[in-house]
mmCIF file of C-alpha atoms in Angstrom:
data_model
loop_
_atom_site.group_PDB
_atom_site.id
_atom_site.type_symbol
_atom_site.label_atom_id
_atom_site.label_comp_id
_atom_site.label_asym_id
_atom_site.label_seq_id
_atom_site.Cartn_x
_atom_site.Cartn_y
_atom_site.Cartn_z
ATOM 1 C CA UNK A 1 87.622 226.066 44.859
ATOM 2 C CA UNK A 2 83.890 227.012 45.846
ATOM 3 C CA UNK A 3 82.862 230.583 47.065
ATOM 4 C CA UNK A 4 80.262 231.465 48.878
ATOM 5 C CA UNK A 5 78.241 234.151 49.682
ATOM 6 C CA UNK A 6 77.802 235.498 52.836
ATOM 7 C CA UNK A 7 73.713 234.913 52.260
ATOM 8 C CA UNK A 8 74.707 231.259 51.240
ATOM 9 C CA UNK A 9 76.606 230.669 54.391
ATOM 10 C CA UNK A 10 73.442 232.377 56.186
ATOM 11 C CA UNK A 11 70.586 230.138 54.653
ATOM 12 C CA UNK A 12 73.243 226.749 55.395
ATOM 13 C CA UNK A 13 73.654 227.905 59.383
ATOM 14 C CA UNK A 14 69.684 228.576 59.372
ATOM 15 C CA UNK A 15 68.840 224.934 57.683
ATOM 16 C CA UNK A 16 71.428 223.202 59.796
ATOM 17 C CA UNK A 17 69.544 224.791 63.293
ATOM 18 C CA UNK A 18 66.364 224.095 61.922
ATOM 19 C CA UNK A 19 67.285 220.204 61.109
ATOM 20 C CA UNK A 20 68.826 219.735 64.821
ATOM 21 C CA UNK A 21 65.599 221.226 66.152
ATOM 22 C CA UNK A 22 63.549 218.923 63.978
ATOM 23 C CA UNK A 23 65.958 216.075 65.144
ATOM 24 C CA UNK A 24 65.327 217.108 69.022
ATOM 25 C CA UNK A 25 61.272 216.660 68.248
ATOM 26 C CA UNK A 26 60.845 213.460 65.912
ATOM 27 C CA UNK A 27 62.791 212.160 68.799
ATOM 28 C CA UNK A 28 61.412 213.645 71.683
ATOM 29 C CA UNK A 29 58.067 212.450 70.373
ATOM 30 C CA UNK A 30 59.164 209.375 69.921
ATOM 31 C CA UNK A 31 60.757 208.891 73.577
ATOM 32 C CA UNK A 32 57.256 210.379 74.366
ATOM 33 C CA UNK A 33 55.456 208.101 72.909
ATOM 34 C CA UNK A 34 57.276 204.924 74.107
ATOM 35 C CA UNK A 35 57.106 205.719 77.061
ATOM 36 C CA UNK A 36 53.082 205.836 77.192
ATOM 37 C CA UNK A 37 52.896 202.732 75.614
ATOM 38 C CA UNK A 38 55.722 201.131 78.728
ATOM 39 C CA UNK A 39 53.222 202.917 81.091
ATOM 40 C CA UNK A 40 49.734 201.373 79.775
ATOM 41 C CA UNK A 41 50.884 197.810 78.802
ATOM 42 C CA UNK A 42 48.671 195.234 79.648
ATOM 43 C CA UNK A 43 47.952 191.713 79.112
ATOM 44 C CA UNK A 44 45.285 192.486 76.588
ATOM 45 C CA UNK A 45 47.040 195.308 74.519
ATOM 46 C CA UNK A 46 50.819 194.167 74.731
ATOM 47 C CA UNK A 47 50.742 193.430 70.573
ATOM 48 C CA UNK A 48 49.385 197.163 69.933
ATOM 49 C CA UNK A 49 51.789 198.984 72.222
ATOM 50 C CA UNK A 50 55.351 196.736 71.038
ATOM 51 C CA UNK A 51 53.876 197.798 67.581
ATOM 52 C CA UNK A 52 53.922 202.126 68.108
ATOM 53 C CA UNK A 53 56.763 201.683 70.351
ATOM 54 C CA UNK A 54 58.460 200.014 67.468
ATOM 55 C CA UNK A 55 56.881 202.625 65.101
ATOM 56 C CA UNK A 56 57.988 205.727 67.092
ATOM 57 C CA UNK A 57 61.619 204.131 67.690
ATOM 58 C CA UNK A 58 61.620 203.522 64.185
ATOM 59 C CA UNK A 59 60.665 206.778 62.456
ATOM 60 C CA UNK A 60 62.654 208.409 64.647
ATOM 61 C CA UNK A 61 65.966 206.812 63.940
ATOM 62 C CA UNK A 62 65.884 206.895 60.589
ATOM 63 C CA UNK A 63 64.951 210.542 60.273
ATOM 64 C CA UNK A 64 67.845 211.242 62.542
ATOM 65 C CA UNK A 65 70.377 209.125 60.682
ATOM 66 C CA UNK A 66 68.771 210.699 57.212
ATOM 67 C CA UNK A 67 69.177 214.383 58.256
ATOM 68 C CA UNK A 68 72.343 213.647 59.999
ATOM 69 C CA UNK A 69 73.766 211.842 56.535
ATOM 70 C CA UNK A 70 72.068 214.930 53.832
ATOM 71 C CA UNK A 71 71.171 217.972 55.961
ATOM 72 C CA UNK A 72 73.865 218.375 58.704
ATOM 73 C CA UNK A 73 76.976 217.935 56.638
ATOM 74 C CA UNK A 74 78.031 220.983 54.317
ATOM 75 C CA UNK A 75 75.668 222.244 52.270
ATOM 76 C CA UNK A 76 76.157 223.293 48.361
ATOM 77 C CA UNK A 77 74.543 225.626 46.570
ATOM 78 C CA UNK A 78 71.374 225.356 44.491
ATOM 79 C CA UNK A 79 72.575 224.451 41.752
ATOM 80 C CA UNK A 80 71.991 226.341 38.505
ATOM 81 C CA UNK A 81 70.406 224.611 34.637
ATOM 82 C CA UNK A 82 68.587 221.174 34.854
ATOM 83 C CA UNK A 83 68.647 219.521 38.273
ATOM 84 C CA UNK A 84 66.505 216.677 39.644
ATOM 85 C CA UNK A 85 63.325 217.532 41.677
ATOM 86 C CA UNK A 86 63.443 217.270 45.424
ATOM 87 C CA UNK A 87 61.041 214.403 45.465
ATOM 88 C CA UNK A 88 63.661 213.001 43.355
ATOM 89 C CA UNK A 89 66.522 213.781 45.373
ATOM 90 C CA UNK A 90 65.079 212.680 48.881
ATOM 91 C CA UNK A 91 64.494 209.499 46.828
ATOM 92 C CA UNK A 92 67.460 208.625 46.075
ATOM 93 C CA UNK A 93 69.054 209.688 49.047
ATOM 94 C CA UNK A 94 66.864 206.842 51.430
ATOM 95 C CA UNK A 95 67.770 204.511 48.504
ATOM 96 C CA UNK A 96 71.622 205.271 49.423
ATOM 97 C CA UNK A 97 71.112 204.524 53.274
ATOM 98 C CA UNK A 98 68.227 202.112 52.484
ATOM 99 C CA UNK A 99 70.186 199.378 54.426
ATOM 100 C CA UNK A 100 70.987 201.888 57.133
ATOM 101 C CA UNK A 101 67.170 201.992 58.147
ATOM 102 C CA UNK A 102 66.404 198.613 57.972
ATOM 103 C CA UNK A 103 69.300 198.048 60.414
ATOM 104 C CA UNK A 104 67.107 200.954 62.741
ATOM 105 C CA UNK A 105 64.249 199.272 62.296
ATOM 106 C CA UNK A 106 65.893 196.049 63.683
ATOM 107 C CA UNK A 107 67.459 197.602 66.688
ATOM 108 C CA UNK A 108 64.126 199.675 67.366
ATOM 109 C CA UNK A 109 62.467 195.993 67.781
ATOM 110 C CA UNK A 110 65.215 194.302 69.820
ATOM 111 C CA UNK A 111 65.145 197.406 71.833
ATOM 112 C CA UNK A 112 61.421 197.715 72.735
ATOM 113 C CA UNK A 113 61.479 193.729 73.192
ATOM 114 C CA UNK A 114 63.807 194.114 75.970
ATOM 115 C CA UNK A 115 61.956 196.393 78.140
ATOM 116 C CA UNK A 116 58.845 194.918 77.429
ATOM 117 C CA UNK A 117 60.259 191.727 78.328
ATOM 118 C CA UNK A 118 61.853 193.497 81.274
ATOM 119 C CA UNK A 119 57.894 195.133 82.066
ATOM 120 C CA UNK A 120 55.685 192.278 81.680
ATOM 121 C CA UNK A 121 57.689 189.498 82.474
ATOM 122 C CA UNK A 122 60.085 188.270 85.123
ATOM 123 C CA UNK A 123 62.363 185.760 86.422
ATOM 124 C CA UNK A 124 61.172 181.939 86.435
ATOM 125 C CA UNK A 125 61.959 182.007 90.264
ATOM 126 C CA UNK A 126 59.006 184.468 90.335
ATOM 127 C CA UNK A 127 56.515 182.972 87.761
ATOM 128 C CA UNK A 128 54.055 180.025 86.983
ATOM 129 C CA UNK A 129 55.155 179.150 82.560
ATOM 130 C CA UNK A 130 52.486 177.472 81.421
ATOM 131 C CA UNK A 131 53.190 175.745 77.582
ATOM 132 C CA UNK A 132 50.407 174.080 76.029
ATOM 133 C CA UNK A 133 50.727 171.276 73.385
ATOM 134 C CA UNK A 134 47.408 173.173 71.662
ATOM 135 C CA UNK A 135 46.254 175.552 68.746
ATOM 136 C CA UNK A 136 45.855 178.433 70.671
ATOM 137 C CA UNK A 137 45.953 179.811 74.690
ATOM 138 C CA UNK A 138 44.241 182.598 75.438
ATOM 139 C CA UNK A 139 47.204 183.827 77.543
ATOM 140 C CA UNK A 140 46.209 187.084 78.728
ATOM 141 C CA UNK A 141 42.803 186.033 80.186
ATOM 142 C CA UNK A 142 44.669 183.706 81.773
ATOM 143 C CA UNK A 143 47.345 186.332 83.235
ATOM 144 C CA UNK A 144 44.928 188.199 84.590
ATOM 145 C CA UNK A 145 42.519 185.328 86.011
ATOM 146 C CA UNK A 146 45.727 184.006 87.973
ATOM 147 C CA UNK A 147 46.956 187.450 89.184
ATOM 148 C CA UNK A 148 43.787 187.776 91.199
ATOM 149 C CA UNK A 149 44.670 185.331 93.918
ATOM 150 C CA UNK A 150 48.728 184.072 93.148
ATOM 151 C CA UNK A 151 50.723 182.131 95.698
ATOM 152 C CA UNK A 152 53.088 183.795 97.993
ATOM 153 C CA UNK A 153 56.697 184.835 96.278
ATOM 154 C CA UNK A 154 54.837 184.519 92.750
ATOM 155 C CA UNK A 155 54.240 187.711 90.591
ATOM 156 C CA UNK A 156 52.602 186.511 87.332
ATOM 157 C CA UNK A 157 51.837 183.072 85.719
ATOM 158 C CA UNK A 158 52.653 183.134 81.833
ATOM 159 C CA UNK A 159 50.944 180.758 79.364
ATOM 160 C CA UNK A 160 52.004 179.887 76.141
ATOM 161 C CA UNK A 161 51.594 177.599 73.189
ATOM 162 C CA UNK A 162 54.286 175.341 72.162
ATOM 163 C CA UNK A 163 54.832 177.460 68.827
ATOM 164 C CA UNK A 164 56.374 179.975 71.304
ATOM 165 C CA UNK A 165 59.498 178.248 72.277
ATOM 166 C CA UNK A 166 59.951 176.689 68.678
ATOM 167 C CA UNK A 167 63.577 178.025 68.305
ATOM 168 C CA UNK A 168 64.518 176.905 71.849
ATOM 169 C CA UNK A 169 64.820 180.240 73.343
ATOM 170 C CA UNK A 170 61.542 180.708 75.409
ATOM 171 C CA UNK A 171 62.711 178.710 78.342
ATOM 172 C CA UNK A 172 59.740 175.469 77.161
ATOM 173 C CA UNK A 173 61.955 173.325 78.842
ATOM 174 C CA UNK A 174 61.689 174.647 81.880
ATOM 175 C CA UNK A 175 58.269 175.126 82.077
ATOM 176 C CA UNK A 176 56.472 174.429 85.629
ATOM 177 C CA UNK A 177 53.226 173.295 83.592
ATOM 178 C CA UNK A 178 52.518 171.544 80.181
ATOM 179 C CA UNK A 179 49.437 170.625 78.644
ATOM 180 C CA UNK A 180 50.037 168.049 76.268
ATOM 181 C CA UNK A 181 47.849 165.707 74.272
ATOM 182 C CA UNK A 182 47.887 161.988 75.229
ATOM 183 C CA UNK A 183 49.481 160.933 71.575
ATOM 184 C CA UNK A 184 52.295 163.081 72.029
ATOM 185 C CA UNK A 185 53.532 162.326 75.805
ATOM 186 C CA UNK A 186 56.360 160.226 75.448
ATOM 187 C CA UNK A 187 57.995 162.432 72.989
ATOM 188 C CA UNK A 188 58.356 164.820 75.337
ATOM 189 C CA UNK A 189 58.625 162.479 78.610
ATOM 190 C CA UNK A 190 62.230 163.494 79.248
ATOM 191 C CA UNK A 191 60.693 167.173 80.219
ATOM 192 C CA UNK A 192 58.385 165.475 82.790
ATOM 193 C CA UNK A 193 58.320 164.850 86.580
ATOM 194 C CA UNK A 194 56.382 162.351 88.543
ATOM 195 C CA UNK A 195 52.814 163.782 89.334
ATOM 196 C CA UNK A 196 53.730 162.726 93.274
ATOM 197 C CA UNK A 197 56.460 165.100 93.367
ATOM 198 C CA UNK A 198 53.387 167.716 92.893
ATOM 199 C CA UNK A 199 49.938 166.616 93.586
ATOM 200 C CA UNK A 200 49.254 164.517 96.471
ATOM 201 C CA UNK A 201 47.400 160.945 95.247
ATOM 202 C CA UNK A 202 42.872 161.292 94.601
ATOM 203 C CA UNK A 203 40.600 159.265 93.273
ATOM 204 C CA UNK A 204 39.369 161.682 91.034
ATOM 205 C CA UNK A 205 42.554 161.641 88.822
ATOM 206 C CA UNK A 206 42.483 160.051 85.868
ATOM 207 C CA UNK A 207 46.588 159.101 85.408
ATOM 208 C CA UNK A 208 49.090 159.023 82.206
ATOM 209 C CA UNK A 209 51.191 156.207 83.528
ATOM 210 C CA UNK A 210 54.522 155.582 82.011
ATOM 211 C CA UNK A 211 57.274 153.178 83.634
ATOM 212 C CA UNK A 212 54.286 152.107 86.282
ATOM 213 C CA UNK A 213 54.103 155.649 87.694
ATOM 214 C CA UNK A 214 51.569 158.735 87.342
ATOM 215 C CA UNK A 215 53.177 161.240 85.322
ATOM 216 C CA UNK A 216 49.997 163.107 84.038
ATOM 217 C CA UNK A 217 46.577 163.843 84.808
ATOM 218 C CA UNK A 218 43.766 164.023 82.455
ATOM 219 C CA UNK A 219 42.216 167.556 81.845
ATOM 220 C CA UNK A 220 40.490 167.024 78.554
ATOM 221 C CA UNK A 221 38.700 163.648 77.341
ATOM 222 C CA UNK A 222 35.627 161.575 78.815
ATOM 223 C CA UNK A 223 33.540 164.419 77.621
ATOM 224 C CA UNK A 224 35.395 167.061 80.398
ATOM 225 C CA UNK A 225 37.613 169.753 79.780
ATOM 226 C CA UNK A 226 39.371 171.744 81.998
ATOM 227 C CA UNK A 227 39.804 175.939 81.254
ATOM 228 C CA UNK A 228 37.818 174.832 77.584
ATOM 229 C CA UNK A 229 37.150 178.542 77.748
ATOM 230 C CA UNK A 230 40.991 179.362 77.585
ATOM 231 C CA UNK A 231 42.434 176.553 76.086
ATOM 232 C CA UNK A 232 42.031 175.895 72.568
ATOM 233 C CA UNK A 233 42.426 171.634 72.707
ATOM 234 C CA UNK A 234 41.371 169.870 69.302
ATOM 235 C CA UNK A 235 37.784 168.046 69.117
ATOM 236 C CA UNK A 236 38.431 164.441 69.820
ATOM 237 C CA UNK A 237 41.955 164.057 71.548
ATOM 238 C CA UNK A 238 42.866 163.671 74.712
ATOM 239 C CA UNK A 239 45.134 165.659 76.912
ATOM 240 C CA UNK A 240 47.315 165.618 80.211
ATOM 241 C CA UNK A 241 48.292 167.762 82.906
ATOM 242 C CA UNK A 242 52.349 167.664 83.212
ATOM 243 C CA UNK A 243 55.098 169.396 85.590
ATOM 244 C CA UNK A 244 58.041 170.250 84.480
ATOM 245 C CA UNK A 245 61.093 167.871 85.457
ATOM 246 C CA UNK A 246 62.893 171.475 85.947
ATOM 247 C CA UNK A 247 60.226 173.418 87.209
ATOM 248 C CA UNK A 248 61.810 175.996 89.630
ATOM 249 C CA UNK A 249 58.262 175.702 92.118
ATOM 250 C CA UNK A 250 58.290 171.750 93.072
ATOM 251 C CA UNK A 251 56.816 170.505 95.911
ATOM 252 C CA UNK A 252 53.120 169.477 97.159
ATOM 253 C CA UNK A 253 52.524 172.557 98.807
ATOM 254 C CA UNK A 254 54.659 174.682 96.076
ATOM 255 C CA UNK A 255 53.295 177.190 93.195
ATOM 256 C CA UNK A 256 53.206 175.137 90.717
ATOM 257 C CA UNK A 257 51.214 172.480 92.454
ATOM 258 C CA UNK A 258 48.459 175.517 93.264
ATOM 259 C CA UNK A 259 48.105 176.827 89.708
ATOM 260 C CA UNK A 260 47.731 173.457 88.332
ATOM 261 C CA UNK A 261 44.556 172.758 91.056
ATOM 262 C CA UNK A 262 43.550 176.332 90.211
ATOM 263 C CA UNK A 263 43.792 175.286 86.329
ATOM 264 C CA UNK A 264 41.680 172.165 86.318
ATOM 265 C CA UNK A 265 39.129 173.710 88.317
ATOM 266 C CA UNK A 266 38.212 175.617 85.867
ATOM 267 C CA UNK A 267 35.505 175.015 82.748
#
């Protein structure tokens, strides 16, 4: 059986307050700083502010879950002779819990992709998904060009590449839009609706027909290129303008119908 001294029991009570106050500020900062960067997300610094929200999340969990799993719980006494060096206790200690963090790293990430999934995006009923068969889409340019002037009932118009959806979960399939060069059109033709169903008929198309019917429209090829400035296409390939077979804005007059005009307009 242990005994301790009443200064023993004193210095334990006055390490165990100072950890919980230490817990209350790693994570008070951390709340803090999250909720800065949920404040001052934009289109154009969305990568930097998942990353400290992450961070912050991050830090702060583990140091919780190390002081409550080493500080908190009963404390011995210094021990007395040869002992390892703090350095070389902390050290080990992480290495016991080492799986422990990685797990609060993990849920720090889910977390802050939630609510910035829940800030800067929405439901397809109330956006324009764009998904581009190309290297690259410069996506927030193209966010904020759009949000300027967007049709009624519509609050943002996202853009991707096809690399986005490529585990299925992004929703590809139901984009309204899709850029997609002329060689790879009928793989994807079962994603497709007629160009009628969207665009009334002009002379100025140029048409991908398949089965006798429009189904695309050229945007890049002849020597033209439509939003060249924010879409990345490859140097000597042609590519069409498609709407989505399940495209939630259908219709002449609909949404996706005006971002698509709005979209080859552009150079």
């Amino acid at each position: 059986m242990e005994i301790y001294s009443e200064e023993e029991l004193k210095r334990q009570k006055l390490i165990r307050k100072r950890a919980r106050i230490a817990m209350a500020a790693v994570s008070a900062a951390a709340v803090i700083v999250c909720v800065v960067m949920f404040c001052t997300v934009t289109p154009f610094n969305e990568g930097s502010c998942r990353t400290w929200a992450v961070a912050a999340l991050s830090v702060a969990a583990c140091f919780d879950v190390y002081v409550g799993s080493f500080v908190l719980p009963y404390l011995k006494p210094q021990p007395s002779g040869k002992s390892r060096s703090k350095a070389g206790r902390v050290a080990g200690n992480l290495l016991r819990q080492l799986l422990l963090y990685i797990l609060c790293v993990i849920l720090a990430a889910i977390f802050t992709t939630f609510v910035f999934g829940r800030i800067r995006d929405t439901v397809p009923e109330k956006k324009i998904s764009i998904f581009a068969d190309v290297p690259a889409v410069k996506s927030a340019e193209l966010e904020v060009l759009f949000s300027e002037e967007l049709p009624e009932g519509i609050k943002m118009v996202k853009a991707h590449t096809f690399d986005y959806d490529v585990l299925g979960f992004a929703g590809g399939n139901e984009a309204d839009i899709f850029i997609v060069e002329a060689a790879n059109a009928e793989k994807y033709m079962e994603h497709f609706a007629p160009v009628s169903e969207f665009l009334p008929p002009r002379s100025i198309y140029q048409y991908y027909i398949h089965d006798g019917e429009p189904y695309g429209v050229l945007i890049k090829g002849g020597g033209n290129a439509c939003a060249a400035q924010y879409v990345e296409y490859q140097e000597g390939r042609d590519y069409y303008l498609f709407f989505g077979k399940q495209s939630r804005h259908p219709g002449q007059d609909g949404a996706a119908a005006q971002i698509a005009e709005r979209l080859m307009m552009l150079r």
